[in-house]
Coordinates of C-alpha atoms in Angstrom, one line a residue:
Chain A
M191 CA -7.9 25.8 -15.1
K192 CA -7.2 22.9 -17.3
K193 CA -9.9 20.2 -17.0
F194 CA -8.6 16.9 -15.7
N195 CA -10.2 13.7 -16.9
A196 CA -8.6 10.7 -15.3
D197 CA -10.7 8.2 -17.4
A198 CA -9.5 9.8 -20.6
M199 CA -6.0 9.9 -19.3
G200 CA -6.2 6.2 -18.5
E201 CA -7.3 5.4 -22.0
T202 CA -4.6 7.5 -23.6
L203 CA -1.9 5.8 -21.5
L204 CA -3.3 2.4 -22.4
R205 CA -3.3 3.2 -26.1
K206 CA 0.3 4.4 -25.9
L207 CA 1.2 1.2 -24.1
A208 CA -0.7 -1.0 -26.5
G209 CA 1.0 0.6 -29.4
G210 CA 4.5 -0.3 -28.1
S211 CA 3.7 -3.7 -26.6
S212 CA 3.5 -7.2 -28.0
R213 CA 0.8 -8.0 -25.5
R214 CA -1.9 -6.2 -27.5
S215 CA -4.7 -8.5 -26.9
I216 CA -5.0 -8.0 -23.2
L217 CA -4.5 -4.3 -23.4
S218 CA -7.0 -3.8 -26.1
R219 CA -9.5 -5.9 -24.1
L220 CA -8.9 -3.6 -21.2
G221 CA -9.2 -0.5 -23.4
A222 CA -12.5 -1.9 -24.7
A223 CA -13.7 -2.5 -21.1
L224 CA -12.9 1.1 -20.2
V225 CA -14.7 2.5 -23.2
A226 CA -17.6 0.0 -23.2
A227 CA -18.5 -0.3 -19.5
P228 CA -21.7 1.7 -19.2
V229 CA -21.3 2.3 -15.5
F230 CA -17.5 2.5 -15.3
P231 CA -17.0 5.1 -12.6
L232 CA -15.3 8.4 -12.8
L233 CA -12.2 8.6 -10.6
P234 CA -12.7 10.6 -7.4
V235 CA -10.3 13.3 -8.7
S236 CA -12.7 14.1 -11.6
R237 CA -15.5 14.4 -9.2
A238 CA -13.5 16.4 -6.6
E239 CA -12.4 18.7 -9.4
A240 CA -16.0 20.1 -9.7
A241 CA -15.6 21.8 -6.4
K242 CA -12.7 24.2 -5.6
P243 CA -10.0 22.0 -3.9
D244 CA -9.4 22.8 -0.3
R245 CA -6.0 21.7 0.9
S246 CA -6.1 23.1 4.4
P247 CA -4.9 20.8 7.2
E248 CA -8.5 20.3 8.4
T249 CA -9.4 18.7 5.1
K250 CA -6.4 16.4 4.9
T251 CA -6.4 12.8 5.9
Y252 CA -4.2 11.6 8.7
F253 CA -1.7 10.3 6.0
A254 CA -1.6 13.7 4.2
R255 CA -1.0 15.6 7.4
T256 CA 1.9 13.5 8.4
A257 CA 3.5 12.6 5.0
Q258 CA 7.1 13.4 4.1
T259 CA 8.9 14.0 0.8
K260 CA 12.5 13.0 1.6
D261 CA 12.6 9.2 2.0
D262 CA 10.8 7.0 -0.5
T263 CA 11.8 3.8 1.4
K264 CA 9.3 4.7 4.2
C265 CA 5.6 4.0 4.3
D266 CA 4.8 7.7 5.0
Y267 CA 6.4 9.0 1.8
W268 CA 3.8 11.2 0.2
R269 CA 3.2 9.2 -2.9
Y270 CA 2.3 6.1 -0.9
C271 CA -1.1 7.3 0.3
A272 CA -2.9 4.3 -1.1
I273 CA -0.1 1.7 -1.6
D274 CA -0.4 -1.9 -0.5
G275 CA 2.6 -4.3 -0.6
A276 CA 6.3 -4.2 -0.5
L277 CA 8.0 -1.0 -1.6
C278 CA 10.2 -1.6 -4.7
T279 CA 12.5 1.1 -3.4
C280 CA 13.5 -1.4 -0.7
C281 CA 13.8 -4.4 -3.1
G282 CA 16.5 -3.2 -5.4
G283 CA 14.2 -1.0 -7.5
G284 CA 13.1 2.6 -7.5
I285 CA 10.1 4.8 -7.1
H286 CA 9.1 4.1 -10.7
S287 CA 11.5 1.3 -11.5
C288 CA 11.2 -2.5 -11.1
P289 CA 14.1 -4.4 -9.4
P290 CA 16.3 -6.4 -11.8
G291 CA 14.5 -9.1 -13.6
A292 CA 11.0 -8.0 -12.5
E293 CA 8.5 -6.7 -15.1
P294 CA 6.2 -3.7 -14.5
S295 CA 2.5 -4.3 -15.0
P296 CA 1.0 -2.0 -17.7
V297 CA -2.2 -1.5 -15.7
S298 CA -2.6 -0.5 -12.0
W299 CA -4.7 0.9 -9.3
V300 CA -4.4 4.6 -8.6
G301 CA -4.3 7.0 -5.7
T302 CA -4.7 10.8 -5.4
C303 CA -2.0 12.0 -3.0
I304 CA -1.1 15.5 -1.7
N305 CA 2.6 16.6 -1.9
P306 CA 3.2 18.5 1.3
D307 CA 5.9 20.6 -0.3
D308 CA 3.5 22.4 -2.7
G309 CA 0.1 21.4 -1.2
K310 CA -1.1 20.1 -4.5
A311 CA -2.8 16.8 -5.3
Y312 CA -1.2 14.4 -7.8
L313 CA -2.5 11.2 -9.5
I314 CA -0.2 8.3 -8.6
A315 CA -0.3 4.9 -10.5
Y316 CA 0.7 2.0 -8.2
R317 CA 2.2 -0.3 -10.8
D318 CA 3.2 -3.8 -9.5
C319 CA 6.5 -5.3 -10.5
C320 CA 5.9 -9.0 -11.4
G321 CA 7.7 -12.2 -12.1
K322 CA 9.6 -12.8 -8.9
P323 CA 8.5 -14.0 -5.4
A324 CA 7.1 -11.5 -3.0
C325 CA 10.0 -9.1 -2.0
G326 CA 9.0 -9.0 1.7
Q327 CA 10.8 -5.7 2.5
C328 CA 9.1 -2.5 3.6
G329 CA 5.5 -3.8 3.7
C330 CA 3.0 -0.9 3.7
D331 CA -0.8 -0.7 3.5
N332 CA -2.1 2.8 3.2
T333 CA -5.7 3.2 2.4
D334 CA -6.6 6.9 1.6
R335 CA -9.7 6.7 -0.7
E336 CA -9.1 3.0 -1.2
T337 CA -12.4 1.3 -2.2
Q338 CA -13.7 -2.2 -2.7
L339 CA -13.6 -4.7 -5.6
Y340 CA -16.6 -3.2 -7.5
M341 CA -14.3 -0.2 -8.1
P342 CA -11.2 -2.2 -8.9
Q343 CA -9.0 0.7 -10.1
L344 CA -9.2 2.1 -6.6
N345 CA -8.6 -1.2 -4.8
N346 CA -5.2 -2.0 -3.5
D347 CA -5.6 -5.8 -2.8
V348 CA -5.9 -6.9 -6.5
I349 CA -2.8 -8.5 -7.9
W350 CA -2.3 -6.1 -10.8
C351 CA 0.2 -8.3 -12.8
F352 CA -2.0 -8.3 -15.9
G353 CA -0.3 -8.4 -19.3
T354 CA 3.1 -9.5 -17.8
S355 CA 4.8 -12.8 -18.6
S356 CA 4.2 -14.0 -15.0
M357 CA 1.5 -13.0 -12.6
E358 CA 3.7 -13.5 -9.5
Y359 CA 3.7 -10.3 -7.4
H360 CA 7.1 -8.9 -6.4
C361 CA 6.7 -5.3 -5.2
S362 CA 4.9 -2.0 -5.9
T363 CA 6.0 1.3 -7.4
A364 CA 4.4 4.7 -7.2
V365 CA 4.6 6.4 -10.6
L366 CA 3.7 10.1 -10.9
V367 CA 1.1 10.4 -13.6
G368 CA 0.2 14.1 -13.4
A369 CA -1.5 16.8 -11.4
A370 CA -4.9 16.0 -10.1
S371 CA -6.1 19.6 -9.8
Chain B
M101 CA 36.5 -28.3 4.7
S102 CA 38.6 -27.5 7.8
N103 CA 40.0 -30.2 10.0
A104 CA 37.5 -29.4 12.7
A105 CA 34.6 -29.6 10.3
R106 CA 35.9 -32.9 8.9
R107 CA 36.0 -34.4 12.4
I108 CA 32.5 -33.3 13.2
F109 CA 31.2 -34.7 9.9
A110 CA 33.0 -38.0 10.5
A111 CA 31.6 -38.2 14.1
T112 CA 28.1 -37.5 12.9
S113 CA 28.2 -40.0 10.1
L114 CA 29.5 -42.7 12.6
S115 CA 26.8 -42.0 15.2
C116 CA 24.1 -42.2 12.5
A117 CA 25.5 -45.5 11.4
L118 CA 25.6 -46.8 15.0
I119 CA 22.0 -45.9 15.6
L120 CA 20.9 -47.6 12.4
S121 CA 22.9 -50.8 13.1
A122 CA 21.7 -50.9 16.7
A123 CA 18.1 -50.5 15.7
S124 CA 18.3 -53.3 13.1
A125 CA 20.2 -55.6 15.6
M126 CA 17.7 -55.1 18.4
A127 CA 14.5 -55.2 16.3
A128 CA 14.1 -58.9 15.9
P129 CA 14.5 -60.1 19.6
A130 CA 12.5 -57.2 21.1
D131 CA 9.4 -58.0 18.9
T132 CA 9.4 -61.7 19.5
K133 CA 9.8 -61.4 23.3
A134 CA 7.2 -58.7 23.9
S135 CA 4.8 -59.9 21.2
V136 CA 4.1 -56.3 20.2
E137 CA 1.9 -55.9 17.1
P138 CA 3.8 -54.0 14.4
E139 CA 2.0 -50.8 13.4
E140 CA 0.9 -49.9 9.9
S141 CA 0.5 -46.4 8.6
N142 CA -2.9 -45.4 7.6
T143 CA -5.0 -42.3 6.9
L144 CA -8.0 -41.1 8.9
T145 CA -11.3 -39.8 7.6
I146 CA -13.2 -36.8 8.9
D147 CA -16.9 -36.1 9.7
P148 CA -18.9 -34.0 7.3
P149 CA -18.6 -30.2 8.1
K150 CA -20.1 -29.4 11.5
P151 CA -21.6 -26.1 12.7
T152 CA -19.0 -25.7 15.4
W153 CA -16.1 -25.9 13.0
F154 CA -14.1 -22.9 11.7
F155 CA -12.2 -23.1 8.4
V156 CA -9.2 -20.7 8.6
D157 CA -7.3 -19.8 5.4
G158 CA -3.5 -19.6 6.0
G159 CA -3.3 -16.2 4.3
W160 CA -0.6 -14.8 2.0
D161 CA 2.3 -16.7 3.5
S162 CA 0.8 -20.1 4.3
P163 CA -1.2 -22.3 1.9
G164 CA -4.0 -24.5 3.2
T165 CA -7.2 -23.9 5.1
S166 CA -7.1 -25.4 8.6
I167 CA -10.3 -26.9 10.1
F168 CA -10.6 -26.2 13.9
D169 CA -13.3 -27.4 16.2
G170 CA -14.6 -24.4 18.2
D171 CA -15.5 -26.4 21.3
S172 CA -12.1 -28.2 21.7
G173 CA -9.9 -25.7 19.9
K174 CA -8.3 -28.7 18.2
M175 CA -7.4 -29.0 14.5
K176 CA -9.4 -31.6 12.6
G177 CA -7.8 -31.5 9.2
M178 CA -6.9 -29.3 6.2
V179 CA -8.4 -28.4 2.9
E180 CA -5.8 -27.8 0.1
T181 CA -6.0 -24.1 -0.8
R182 CA -3.0 -22.4 -2.3
R183 CA -2.2 -18.6 -2.2
L184 CA -5.2 -16.5 -3.3
A185 CA -7.6 -19.5 -3.6
D186 CA -11.2 -19.2 -2.5
M187 CA -13.0 -22.0 -0.7
A188 CA -16.8 -22.7 -0.4
I189 CA -18.6 -25.5 1.4
D190 CA -21.2 -27.6 -0.4
P191 CA -24.6 -26.8 1.4
A192 CA -25.2 -30.6 1.6
G193 CA -21.9 -31.1 3.3
K194 CA -20.5 -33.6 0.8
Y195 CA -17.8 -31.5 -0.8
Y196 CA -15.4 -28.7 -0.3
Y197 CA -15.0 -26.5 -3.4
V198 CA -11.8 -24.5 -4.1
A199 CA -11.6 -21.9 -6.9
E200 CA -7.8 -21.7 -7.6
T201 CA -5.2 -20.8 -10.2
I202 CA -2.0 -22.8 -10.9
W203 CA 0.7 -22.6 -13.5
S204 CA 2.4 -25.5 -15.3
K205 CA 5.8 -24.4 -14.2
G206 CA 5.2 -23.0 -10.7
D207 CA 4.9 -19.2 -11.2
R208 CA 5.2 -19.4 -15.0
G209 CA 4.1 -21.6 -17.9
T210 CA 0.5 -22.3 -18.8
R211 CA -2.1 -20.8 -16.5
Q212 CA -4.8 -23.1 -15.4
D213 CA -8.0 -21.9 -13.5
M214 CA -10.3 -24.4 -12.0
V215 CA -12.9 -25.3 -9.4
T216 CA -11.3 -28.2 -7.5
V217 CA -13.7 -30.6 -5.8
Y218 CA -12.7 -32.4 -2.5
D219 CA -14.6 -35.1 -0.8
S220 CA -15.6 -33.8 2.7
S221 CA -15.0 -37.3 4.3
T222 CA -11.6 -38.2 2.9
L223 CA -10.5 -34.7 1.9
N224 CA -9.2 -36.3 -1.3
L225 CA -9.4 -34.7 -4.7
V226 CA -12.5 -35.7 -6.6
T227 CA -12.2 -33.7 -9.8
E228 CA -11.2 -30.4 -11.3
I229 CA -13.6 -28.2 -13.3
T230 CA -11.7 -26.1 -15.8
M231 CA -12.8 -22.5 -16.4
P232 CA -11.4 -19.5 -18.3
G233 CA -10.0 -17.4 -15.4
R234 CA -10.6 -15.8 -12.1
L235 CA -9.4 -12.7 -10.2
L236 CA -6.3 -13.1 -8.1
I237 CA -6.9 -11.1 -4.9
G238 CA -7.4 -13.3 -1.8
S239 CA -9.3 -12.5 1.5
R240 CA -12.6 -12.2 -0.3
K241 CA -15.6 -14.3 0.7
N242 CA -17.9 -13.3 -2.1
N243 CA -15.8 -13.9 -5.2
F244 CA -16.7 -17.6 -5.2
I245 CA -20.2 -18.4 -4.1
V246 CA -22.4 -21.5 -4.3
S247 CA -26.2 -21.3 -4.9
D248 CA -28.5 -22.3 -2.0
D249 CA -29.4 -25.6 -3.7
G250 CA -25.7 -26.4 -4.1
K251 CA -26.1 -26.9 -7.9
T252 CA -24.3 -23.8 -9.3
A253 CA -21.1 -21.9 -8.5
Y254 CA -20.3 -18.4 -9.5
V255 CA -16.7 -17.4 -9.8
Y256 CA -15.7 -13.8 -10.2
D257 CA -13.2 -13.1 -13.0
F258 CA -11.3 -9.9 -13.8
S259 CA -8.8 -10.4 -16.6
P260 CA -8.9 -7.3 -16.5
T261 CA -12.5 -7.2 -17.9
S262 CA -15.1 -7.8 -15.2
G263 CA -17.1 -11.1 -15.5
V264 CA -18.4 -14.2 -13.9
N265 CA -17.9 -17.9 -14.7
I266 CA -21.1 -19.9 -14.1
V267 CA -20.2 -23.5 -13.1
D268 CA -22.6 -26.5 -13.0
L269 CA -21.6 -28.4 -9.9
T270 CA -23.8 -31.4 -10.6
K271 CA -22.5 -32.0 -14.1
R272 CA -19.2 -30.6 -13.1
K273 CA -18.6 -28.4 -16.0
L274 CA -18.5 -24.7 -17.0
V275 CA -21.9 -23.4 -18.3
S276 CA -20.8 -20.0 -19.5
A277 CA -18.6 -17.0 -18.9
I278 CA -20.6 -13.8 -18.8
E279 CA -19.4 -10.1 -18.7
L280 CA -20.5 -8.1 -15.7
P281 CA -19.1 -4.5 -16.2
G282 CA -18.7 -2.3 -13.2
C283 CA -19.9 -4.9 -10.6
A284 CA -18.3 -7.5 -8.3
S285 CA -18.8 -9.0 -4.8
M286 CA -21.6 -11.5 -5.4
M287 CA -24.5 -13.0 -3.3
P288 CA -26.8 -15.8 -4.2
N289 CA -30.3 -14.8 -5.4
P290 CA -32.4 -18.1 -5.3
G291 CA -34.5 -18.9 -8.2
V292 CA -33.0 -15.9 -10.2
G293 CA -29.2 -16.4 -10.3
F294 CA -27.1 -14.0 -8.3
S295 CA -26.8 -10.3 -7.4
A296 CA -23.6 -8.1 -7.1
L297 CA -22.6 -4.7 -5.9
C298 CA -21.7 -2.1 -8.5
S299 CA -19.5 1.0 -8.8
D300 CA -22.6 3.3 -9.3
G301 CA -23.8 2.3 -5.9
S302 CA -26.5 0.0 -7.1
L303 CA -27.2 -3.7 -6.8
A304 CA -27.1 -5.6 -10.1
T305 CA -29.3 -8.7 -10.4
V306 CA -28.2 -11.3 -12.9
A307 CA -31.0 -13.6 -14.0
V308 CA -29.4 -16.8 -15.3
K309 CA -31.2 -19.2 -17.7
G310 CA -29.0 -21.8 -19.2
T311 CA -26.1 -20.1 -20.8
K312 CA -27.9 -16.7 -21.0
A313 CA -27.7 -14.0 -18.4
N314 CA -29.8 -10.9 -18.2
I315 CA -28.4 -8.1 -16.0
T316 CA -30.7 -5.4 -14.4
H317 CA -29.7 -2.7 -12.0
G318 CA -31.7 -1.3 -9.0
A319 CA -31.5 2.3 -8.0
P320 CA -28.2 3.4 -6.5
F321 CA -28.4 3.3 -2.7
F322 CA -24.8 3.8 -1.5
D323 CA -21.8 5.9 -2.4
A324 CA -19.1 3.5 -3.8
T325 CA -16.4 6.2 -3.9
N326 CA -16.9 7.9 -0.5
D327 CA -18.6 5.4 1.7
P328 CA -18.1 1.9 0.2
I329 CA -19.8 -1.3 1.4
F330 CA -17.2 -3.8 2.6
D331 CA -16.9 -6.7 0.1
N332 CA -17.1 -9.3 2.9
F333 CA -20.8 -8.9 3.6
A334 CA -23.1 -11.8 4.8
Y335 CA -25.9 -13.6 3.1
D336 CA -28.6 -15.6 5.0
R337 CA -30.1 -18.6 3.1
K338 CA -33.2 -18.9 5.2
K339 CA -34.2 -15.3 5.1
K340 CA -32.8 -14.8 1.6
E341 CA -31.3 -11.6 2.8
T342 CA -27.9 -9.9 2.7
T343 CA -26.5 -7.6 5.4
F344 CA -24.1 -4.9 4.3
L345 CA -21.8 -2.7 6.3
T346 CA -20.2 0.5 5.0
Y347 CA -16.9 2.2 5.9
T348 CA -18.6 4.8 8.0
G349 CA -20.7 2.2 9.8
Q350 CA -24.1 2.3 8.0
I351 CA -25.9 -1.1 8.0
Y352 CA -28.3 -2.1 5.1
T353 CA -30.3 -5.2 4.6
A354 CA -31.3 -6.4 1.1
K355 CA -34.1 -8.8 0.4
M356 CA -33.2 -11.0 -2.6
G357 CA -35.6 -11.5 -5.5
A358 CA -36.0 -10.6 -9.2
V359 CA -36.0 -7.0 -8.0
P360 CA -34.2 -6.9 -4.6
T361 CA -35.4 -4.4 -2.1
V362 CA -32.9 -2.6 0.1
S363 CA -33.8 -1.3 3.6
A364 CA -33.2 2.2 4.9
P365 CA -29.8 2.1 6.6
F366 CA -29.0 2.7 10.3
S367 CA -25.8 3.8 12.0
L368 CA -23.8 1.3 13.9
Q369 CA -22.3 4.0 16.1
A370 CA -25.7 5.6 16.8
A371 CA -26.9 2.0 17.7
A372 CA -24.3 2.1 20.5
G373 CA -25.1 5.7 21.6
V374 CA -21.9 7.0 19.9
R375 CA -21.7 9.8 17.4
V376 CA -22.5 8.7 13.8
G377 CA -19.5 7.9 11.7
D378 CA -18.4 10.6 9.2
T379 CA -16.1 10.8 6.2
K380 CA -14.4 14.0 7.3
P381 CA -10.8 14.0 8.4
L382 CA -9.9 14.9 12.0
D383 CA -13.0 13.3 13.2
L384 CA -11.8 10.7 15.7
N385 CA -14.5 8.1 16.2
W386 CA -15.2 4.4 16.4
F387 CA -15.1 2.8 12.9
P388 CA -15.5 -0.7 11.5
G389 CA -12.3 -2.2 10.1
G390 CA -10.3 -5.3 9.1
R391 CA -10.2 -7.7 6.2
Q392 CA -13.3 -9.6 7.3
P393 CA -14.8 -7.0 9.6
M394 CA -18.2 -8.5 10.3
A395 CA -19.9 -11.8 11.0
L396 CA -23.7 -12.6 11.1
H397 CA -25.3 -15.0 13.5
R398 CA -28.2 -15.8 11.2
P399 CA -30.5 -17.7 13.6
T400 CA -30.7 -14.7 16.0
G401 CA -29.9 -11.7 13.6
Q402 CA -26.9 -10.7 15.7
L403 CA -24.1 -8.9 13.7
F404 CA -20.6 -8.9 15.2
V405 CA -18.4 -6.1 14.0
L406 CA -14.6 -5.5 14.6
M407 CA -14.3 -1.8 15.7
H408 CA -11.3 0.5 16.2
K409 CA -10.8 4.1 17.1
G410 CA -9.4 6.3 14.4
E411 CA -10.1 8.6 11.5
Y412 CA -12.0 7.8 8.3
W413 CA -10.1 5.8 5.6
S414 CA -8.8 3.4 8.3
H415 CA -11.1 0.6 7.1
K416 CA -8.4 -2.1 7.1
E417 CA -7.3 -1.4 10.6
A418 CA -7.7 -4.3 13.0
G419 CA -10.4 -4.1 15.7
T420 CA -9.8 -3.6 19.4
E421 CA -13.4 -4.3 20.3
V422 CA -16.2 -6.4 18.9
W423 CA -19.7 -4.8 18.9
Q424 CA -22.7 -7.1 18.9
V425 CA -25.6 -5.5 17.0
D426 CA -29.2 -6.7 17.3
L427 CA -30.4 -6.0 13.7
A428 CA -34.1 -6.1 14.7
S429 CA -33.9 -3.5 17.4
Q430 CA -31.0 -1.7 15.7
K431 CA -29.1 -1.6 19.1
V432 CA -25.6 -2.5 20.1
V433 CA -26.3 -5.0 22.9
K434 CA -22.8 -5.8 23.9
R435 CA -19.2 -4.7 23.4
F436 CA -16.3 -7.1 23.8
T437 CA -12.8 -5.7 24.5
L438 CA -10.0 -7.6 22.8
K439 CA -6.5 -8.0 24.3
E440 CA -4.9 -8.0 20.9
P441 CA -6.4 -6.3 17.8
M442 CA -8.0 -8.8 15.3
G443 CA -8.5 -8.4 11.5
N444 CA -11.0 -11.2 10.7
I445 CA -14.1 -12.4 12.5
E446 CA -16.6 -15.2 12.0
V447 CA -19.3 -16.7 14.2
S448 CA -20.6 -20.3 14.5
Q449 CA -24.2 -20.7 13.6
T450 CA -25.0 -22.6 16.7
D451 CA -27.4 -22.2 19.7
K452 CA -24.4 -21.2 21.8
P453 CA -22.4 -19.1 19.3
L454 CA -18.7 -18.9 19.4
L455 CA -16.6 -16.1 17.8
F456 CA -13.4 -17.0 15.9
M457 CA -11.0 -14.2 15.2
N458 CA -7.4 -14.0 13.9
D459 CA -4.7 -11.5 13.2
E460 CA -1.9 -11.0 10.7
K461 CA 0.5 -12.9 13.0
K462 CA -1.8 -16.0 12.4
N463 CA -3.0 -16.1 16.0
G464 CA -6.5 -17.5 16.4
L465 CA -8.9 -16.7 19.3
I466 CA -12.2 -18.3 20.2
L467 CA -14.6 -16.4 22.4
D468 CA -17.9 -17.5 23.9
V469 CA -20.5 -15.0 23.0
A470 CA -22.7 -15.6 26.0
T471 CA -20.0 -15.1 28.6
G472 CA -17.3 -13.2 26.7
E473 CA -14.9 -15.9 28.0
E474 CA -11.8 -16.7 26.0
K475 CA -12.2 -20.4 25.3
H476 CA -9.1 -21.1 23.2
K477 CA -6.0 -19.4 21.8
I478 CA -4.5 -21.1 18.7
E479 CA -1.0 -20.2 17.5
N480 CA -0.4 -20.4 13.8
A481 CA -4.1 -20.8 13.1
G482 CA -3.7 -18.8 9.9
A483 CA -4.0 -15.2 8.9
G484 CA -6.6 -15.5 6.2
I485 CA -10.4 -15.3 6.2
I486 CA -12.6 -17.6 8.2
T487 CA -15.5 -19.7 6.9
V488 CA -18.3 -21.5 8.8
L489 CA -21.1 -23.9 7.8
E490 CA -24.2 -21.9 7.2
P491 CA -27.7 -23.1 8.0
S492 CA -29.6 -24.3 4.9

């Protein structure tokens, strides 16, 4: 089985973004923080990976047992297991697309959600779309494995509009990053 | 404009004109005959913060922190707090401090981060203390804290590197901005500086001397990934202790100092004779939850916790009951049933404690702890977190 390292993946993504972005300073600062932080935690997926994943219904959270894969404008869509905010799919955007005029944040919090169609876990990046007033449509607040501020990358209350031209929060997307196991 | 619309517009304009002219024509004779003193507009002042007052943040949709008197249920005034601002009360009661972020052109332009100082009597702006940045999150009590002596403020920053701004409230200027990797959620640590919770499950202690800060970590004592401590914990100035609550319902106490000591935890559910909270799915139990899920009555060591029935990872769910825990005997001594679920809770630090709770619909509720009686219901009280004056 291929080893999954979410921290390394985060850094690779950030480096790619930093290379193609004019906002290098903030991204390089974040990159430095990820590398330098002595106690920067491993994501739960990396820890869970040590044990053989068990996706039986008894080990699934309430959200995972009741999630669906057909309608991404509903709070129970499988990728939204740890989303907080307005769904961009209800605001003129898409599952990984910002509505017109809004700007995706290059950094985000993450969730590990199970797709009920194949029973596998995937890493989801909840990237905020920024620069317009709060959309107000389809407000959701799902909290599977959502933690507190001392683990900010797993906290869904932070306004993640860093490195964007405006820090005003508009809505949230759920970008598929990769398989978590 | 249609003919009908024109007629309505003309009629409205005419009636306005008639009211205005009638008012001006009648004003002079009425005043001279009845010898009524004409009134002048003025502005009232307000008492210094009182232990029976509750400061309720409007929440995401409503700026401003409303001040309610718990005894009367009446509003006394408002502190200016915009969206995602954090407020702290000067321990001496002379000022309200607000850590906030504004932009020169509304939501764009130049970003400005500051601690804004308001006089607690006039509620007027005294000054602004500029600082490098702060985290935008809201609903957190421990991102902006004031030292017990009222001289220093600590403002959590995440930009997105984790750090803290140290602000001198006497000289009203920034002392330094330090990095604090992997830790957040601060508490005062008198004579030392401050402490903070960390992602490795430890408590970091930051010894502050002038512009220098020395960070040390204690041994990890909680699981930040699987059973996190709620950010909105409570600190007691007299005992120099902090009370923590985890998602599963474990309660810890930490004694502050150069090397803080953390007590062995006990289970909130076991304290009520209920099965201990577990992280496993499909385990329906009572769990703590909400945005501000607990409140500590410091003089008597009573902890009030918003509780709901559900499965694990439901830590933001509003409470349908309030459990009163006696920390010394580790027993739940009373359970209050709520008519409507509530997301935030605070308690007055008075001899006859009052609970203030609110929900996402901005409804406020004041309960008498001794009798469980509902004293006041307040519509549009605010949906954000609640602050009280703490004993010094």
